[in-house]
Tab-separated table of C-alpha atoms in Angstrom:
chain	number	residue	atom	x	y	z
A	82	MET	CA	12.598	-19.916	-99.652
A	83	THR	CA	13.308	-22.783	-102.495
A	84	ALA	CA	15.233	-20.641	-105.111
A	85	ASP	CA	12.532	-20.591	-107.566
A	86	GLU	CA	10.220	-18.436	-104.594
A	87	PRO	CA	10.204	-14.355	-105.942
A	88	ASP	CA	12.366	-12.144	-104.012
A	89	SER	CA	9.173	-9.840	-102.869
A	90	GLU	CA	8.373	-12.613	-100.217
A	91	ARG	CA	11.441	-10.727	-98.222
A	92	THR	CA	10.728	-8.589	-95.153
A	93	VAL	CA	12.728	-5.714	-96.551
A	94	ILE	CA	14.305	-3.452	-94.228
A	95	ARG	CA	13.531	0.324	-94.119
A	96	THR	CA	14.225	3.532	-92.905
A	97	GLY	CA	12.599	3.913	-89.283
A	98	ARG	CA	13.187	0.680	-88.529
A	99	SER	CA	15.807	-1.283	-85.866
A	100	PHE	CA	16.959	-4.513	-87.190
A	101	GLU	CA	19.741	-6.562	-86.199
A	102	GLN	CA	20.955	-10.123	-86.999
A	103	ALA	CA	23.795	-11.741	-85.297
A	104	TYR	CA	25.573	-14.588	-87.582
A	105	ARG	CA	28.824	-17.353	-86.077
A	106	LEU	CA	29.949	-18.551	-89.296
A	107	ASP	CA	32.865	-20.467	-90.505
A	108	ALA	CA	36.181	-18.633	-92.476
A	109	ASN	CA	35.120	-19.555	-96.069
A	110	GLU	CA	31.916	-18.538	-95.369
A	111	LEU	CA	32.603	-15.081	-93.591
A	112	GLY	CA	35.777	-14.461	-96.346
A	113	ALA	CA	32.563	-14.930	-99.103
A	114	PHE	CA	30.689	-12.450	-97.324
A	115	LEU	CA	33.518	-9.776	-96.960
A	116	ILE	CA	34.271	-9.764	-100.473
A	117	SER	CA	31.049	-10.120	-101.763
A	118	LEU	CA	30.304	-6.786	-99.688
A	119	GLY	CA	34.028	-5.050	-100.659
A	120	GLU	CA	32.676	-5.538	-104.510
A	121	GLN	CA	29.473	-3.538	-103.155
A	122	LEU	CA	31.257	-0.985	-101.487
A	123	GLN	CA	33.687	-0.695	-104.444
A	124	ALA	CA	30.726	-1.079	-107.388
A	125	GLY	CA	28.426	2.534	-105.749
A	126	ASP	CA	27.118	3.867	-103.009
A	127	GLU	CA	24.285	1.706	-102.224
A	128	LEU	CA	24.195	-2.332	-101.234
A	129	THR	CA	21.800	-4.718	-100.344
A	130	ILE	CA	22.163	-7.250	-97.400
A	131	SER	CA	19.667	-10.420	-97.319
A	132	ASP	CA	19.096	-13.632	-96.669
A	133	ASP	CA	16.033	-16.271	-97.132
A	134	GLU	CA	13.933	-14.033	-94.896
A	135	TRP	CA	15.329	-10.258	-95.013
A	136	GLU	CA	16.671	-7.667	-97.376
A	137	LEU	CA	18.295	-4.657	-96.489
A	138	PRO	CA	19.012	-2.341	-98.888
A	139	PHE	CA	21.351	0.559	-97.880
A	140	ALA	CA	22.556	4.479	-99.383
A	141	PHE	CA	25.668	5.031	-97.712
A	142	GLY	CA	28.123	8.326	-97.490
A	143	GLU	CA	31.178	8.627	-96.850
A	144	PRO	CA	33.625	8.867	-94.408
A	145	ILE	CA	33.110	5.108	-93.410
A	146	GLU	CA	34.670	4.323	-90.200
A	147	LEU	CA	36.739	1.641	-89.770
A	148	GLU	CA	37.640	0.364	-86.008
A	149	ILE	CA	40.536	-2.377	-85.923
A	150	ASP	CA	40.344	-4.343	-81.824
A	151	PHE	CA	42.688	-6.324	-80.657
A	152	ASP	CA	43.003	-8.094	-77.369
A	153	GLY	CA	46.087	-10.127	-76.620
A	154	VAL	CA	45.081	-10.976	-72.555
A	155	GLY	CA	44.009	-14.264	-71.952
A	156	ASP	CA	42.024	-15.373	-74.576
A	157	PRO	CA	43.611	-13.325	-77.486
A	158	GLU	CA	40.523	-11.825	-79.611
A	159	LEU	CA	40.213	-9.389	-83.135
A	160	GLU	CA	37.527	-7.227	-83.306
A	161	ILE	CA	36.281	-5.336	-86.816
A	162	GLU	CA	33.844	-3.181	-87.183
A	163	LEU	CA	33.052	-0.961	-89.705
A	164	GLU	CA	30.199	1.544	-90.068
A	165	LEU	CA	29.145	3.343	-93.004
A	166	PRO	CA	26.865	6.317	-92.359
A	167	GLY	CA	23.448	6.975	-94.600
A	168	ARG	CA	24.090	8.891	-97.562
A	169	THR	CA	21.588	12.033	-97.088
A	170	ASP	CA	20.035	13.839	-100.471
A	171	GLU	CA	20.073	17.127	-99.022
A	172	THR	CA	21.736	19.699	-100.866
A	173	ALA	CA	23.903	23.371	-99.292
A	174	PRO	CA	22.084	26.139	-99.157
A	175	ARG	CA	22.148	28.674	-101.923
A	176	VAL	CA	24.085	32.073	-100.959
A	177	GLU	CA	23.053	35.178	-102.777
């Protein structure tokens, strides 16, 4: 897709569907992605992640889970995992 093609050409990933995509990026690209993600998290309770072929809008709730896992044995590895729960539109029942 080129820059002048409409975003509507992307597949929109919606609730009720399972989706997974893996990327291998250099530190600069990942840093830019994390900054953009962080700005969306700070701006409100919705975010959108996309590439040329798909778009994933997500309304998130709180608390957000952050897990840091360091394995220093053999080839050291650091894993950082972020888990955002979906936002619910449910309200509490009334007490009468």
